[in-house]
Coordinates of C-alpha atoms in Angstrom, one line a residue:
M1 CA -24.3 4.1 -22.7
A2 CA -26.6 1.3 -23.5
K3 CA -28.2 -0.7 -20.7
S4 CA -26.1 -3.8 -21.4
D5 CA -22.9 -1.7 -21.3
K6 CA -23.9 -0.3 -18.0
V7 CA -24.7 -3.8 -16.6
D8 CA -21.3 -5.0 -17.8
A9 CA -19.5 -2.0 -16.3
V10 CA -21.3 -2.5 -12.9
S11 CA -20.4 -6.2 -12.9
E12 CA -16.8 -5.4 -13.8
I13 CA -16.4 -2.8 -11.1
S14 CA -18.1 -5.1 -8.6
E15 CA -15.7 -7.8 -9.5
K16 CA -12.7 -5.4 -9.0
F17 CA -14.0 -4.5 -5.6
N18 CA -14.2 -8.2 -4.6
N19 CA -10.8 -9.2 -6.0
S20 CA -8.8 -6.2 -4.9
T21 CA -6.8 -5.9 -1.6
A22 CA -7.6 -2.2 -1.5
A23 CA -9.2 0.6 -3.4
V24 CA -8.3 4.3 -3.4
V25 CA -11.0 6.8 -4.6
T26 CA -9.7 9.9 -6.2
E27 CA -11.0 13.0 -8.0
Y28 CA -9.1 13.7 -11.3
R29 CA -10.8 17.0 -12.4
G30 CA -8.4 19.0 -14.5
L31 CA -5.9 16.2 -15.3
S32 CA -5.2 15.6 -19.0
M33 CA -5.2 12.2 -20.7
A34 CA -1.4 12.4 -20.7
Q35 CA -1.3 13.0 -17.0
L36 CA -3.7 10.1 -16.4
S37 CA -1.5 7.8 -18.5
E38 CA 1.5 8.9 -16.5
L39 CA -0.4 8.1 -13.3
R40 CA -1.3 4.7 -14.6
R41 CA 2.3 4.0 -15.4
A42 CA 3.4 5.2 -12.0
L43 CA 0.9 2.8 -10.3
G44 CA 2.4 -0.2 -12.0
S45 CA 0.8 -3.4 -13.2
N46 CA -0.8 -4.5 -9.9
V47 CA -3.1 -1.5 -9.9
S48 CA -5.9 -0.7 -12.3
Y49 CA -7.0 2.9 -12.4
R50 CA -10.5 3.3 -13.6
V51 CA -12.6 6.4 -14.3
A52 CA -16.3 5.6 -13.8
K53 CA -19.7 7.2 -13.5
N54 CA -20.7 7.6 -9.8
T55 CA -24.1 5.9 -10.2
L56 CA -22.4 2.8 -11.7
V57 CA -19.8 2.7 -9.0
K58 CA -22.4 3.1 -6.3
R59 CA -24.4 0.1 -7.7
A60 CA -21.2 -1.9 -8.1
A61 CA -20.1 -1.2 -4.5
E62 CA -23.6 -2.2 -3.3
Q63 CA -23.5 -5.4 -5.4
A64 CA -20.0 -6.2 -3.9
G65 CA -21.1 -5.6 -0.4
V66 CA -18.9 -2.5 0.0
E67 CA -20.4 0.0 2.4
G68 CA -19.5 3.5 3.6
L69 CA -18.2 4.9 0.3
D70 CA -21.3 6.5 -1.1
D71 CA -20.3 10.0 0.0
L72 CA -17.0 9.7 -1.9
F73 CA -18.8 9.2 -5.2
V74 CA -19.4 12.9 -6.0
G75 CA -17.8 14.8 -8.9
P76 CA -15.4 13.2 -11.3
T77 CA -14.4 9.9 -9.7
A78 CA -11.6 7.5 -10.5
I79 CA -10.7 4.4 -8.5
A80 CA -7.4 2.7 -8.1
F81 CA -8.0 -1.0 -7.5
V82 CA -5.0 -2.5 -5.9
D83 CA -4.2 -6.2 -6.5
G84 CA -0.8 -6.2 -4.7
E85 CA 0.6 -4.1 -1.9
P86 CA -1.6 -1.2 -0.9
V87 CA 1.4 0.7 0.4
D88 CA 3.1 0.9 -3.0
A89 CA -0.1 2.1 -4.7
A90 CA -0.8 4.7 -1.9
K91 CA 2.8 5.9 -2.2
A92 CA 2.5 6.3 -6.0
I93 CA -0.7 8.2 -5.7
K94 CA 0.7 10.5 -3.0
E95 CA 3.8 11.2 -5.0
F96 CA 1.8 11.9 -8.2
A97 CA -0.5 14.2 -6.2
K98 CA 2.5 16.3 -5.0
T99 CA 3.4 17.3 -8.5
N100 CA -0.2 17.3 -9.9
Q101 CA -2.4 19.3 -7.6
N102 CA -5.5 18.4 -9.6
L103 CA -5.4 14.8 -8.3
V104 CA -7.3 14.7 -5.0
V105 CA -7.6 11.6 -2.8
K106 CA -11.1 11.3 -1.5
G107 CA -10.7 8.2 0.6
G108 CA -10.3 4.4 0.2
Y109 CA -11.4 1.0 1.1
M110 CA -9.4 -1.8 2.6
D111 CA -10.0 -4.9 4.8
G112 CA -13.7 -4.5 4.7
R113 CA -13.9 -0.9 5.9
P114 CA -13.8 2.6 4.4
L115 CA -10.6 4.7 4.8
S116 CA -10.4 8.4 5.3
V117 CA -7.9 10.6 3.5
S118 CA -5.6 10.7 6.5
E119 CA -5.6 6.9 6.7
V120 CA -4.7 6.6 3.0
D121 CA -1.8 9.1 3.7
S122 CA -0.7 7.0 6.7
I123 CA -0.6 3.9 4.5
A124 CA 1.5 5.8 2.0
D125 CA 3.9 6.8 4.7
L126 CA 4.5 3.1 5.7
D127 CA 7.6 1.2 4.5
S128 CA 7.0 -1.2 1.7
R129 CA 6.8 -4.9 2.4
E130 CA 10.4 -5.5 1.1
V131 CA 11.9 -2.8 3.3
T132 CA 10.0 -4.1 6.4
L133 CA 11.2 -7.6 5.7
S134 CA 14.8 -6.4 5.3
K135 CA 14.7 -4.4 8.5
L136 CA 13.3 -7.5 10.3
A137 CA 16.1 -9.7 8.8
G138 CA 18.8 -7.2 9.9
A139 CA 17.4 -7.0 13.4
M140 CA 17.3 -10.9 13.6
K141 CA 20.9 -11.1 12.4
A142 CA 22.0 -8.5 15.0
K143 CA 20.3 -10.5 17.8
M144 CA 21.9 -13.8 16.5
N145 CA 25.4 -12.1 16.6
Q146 CA 24.8 -10.9 20.2
T147 CA 23.7 -14.4 21.2
A148 CA 26.8 -15.9 19.6
A149 CA 29.1 -13.4 21.3
L150 CA 27.3 -14.1 24.7
F151 CA 27.9 -17.9 24.3
A152 CA 31.5 -17.3 23.2
A153 CA 32.4 -15.0 26.1
P154 CA 32.9 -17.7 28.8
A155 CA 35.2 -19.7 26.6
S156 CA 37.3 -16.7 25.7
Q157 CA 37.4 -15.7 29.4
V158 CA 38.7 -19.2 30.3
A159 CA 41.3 -19.0 27.5
R160 CA 42.5 -15.6 28.8
M161 CA 42.6 -16.8 32.4
A162 CA 44.7 -19.9 31.3
A163 CA 47.1 -17.7 29.4
A164 CA 47.5 -15.4 32.5
L165 CA 48.1 -18.4 34.7
Q166 CA 50.7 -19.7 32.3
E167 CA 52.4 -16.3 32.2
K168 CA 52.4 -16.2 36.0
K169 CA 54.0 -19.7 36.2
G170 CA 56.6 -18.6 33.7
E171 CA 57.7 -15.8 35.9

């Protein structure tokens, strides 16, 4: 790689670190190009999966102010830069790794701090944003129904009492 190509690659990776909501560092040793393409499709359009040289990634991380990831940049390294929901990307990587044992999650980076492998797995186990919002909406609707029933109860009790009094008068 020519020096200008390396400088361009470092600035591009640094920019991705700065603009991404999260990054997942993986080892792809033993995966074919077809499998890497399948992984990229599974990750979707909000995630860019980039294979890069460790020295370039270290420089880019340093340039972007990302700390604590240097020990992850050993061996064949590829990084998934997430522009959208980190949960969706972590789920896709975890699902792909189940069927392709050669993909190994080394760690990640989110909210200004490094993530361990177990933290990336925990993120993958979370519900997506849409599911969480729908659960919240369902819970709010149930509470509103309970409140409406609570406010309607005295009126229905008065109506039942009036009907009982009218029946008693009729006897």
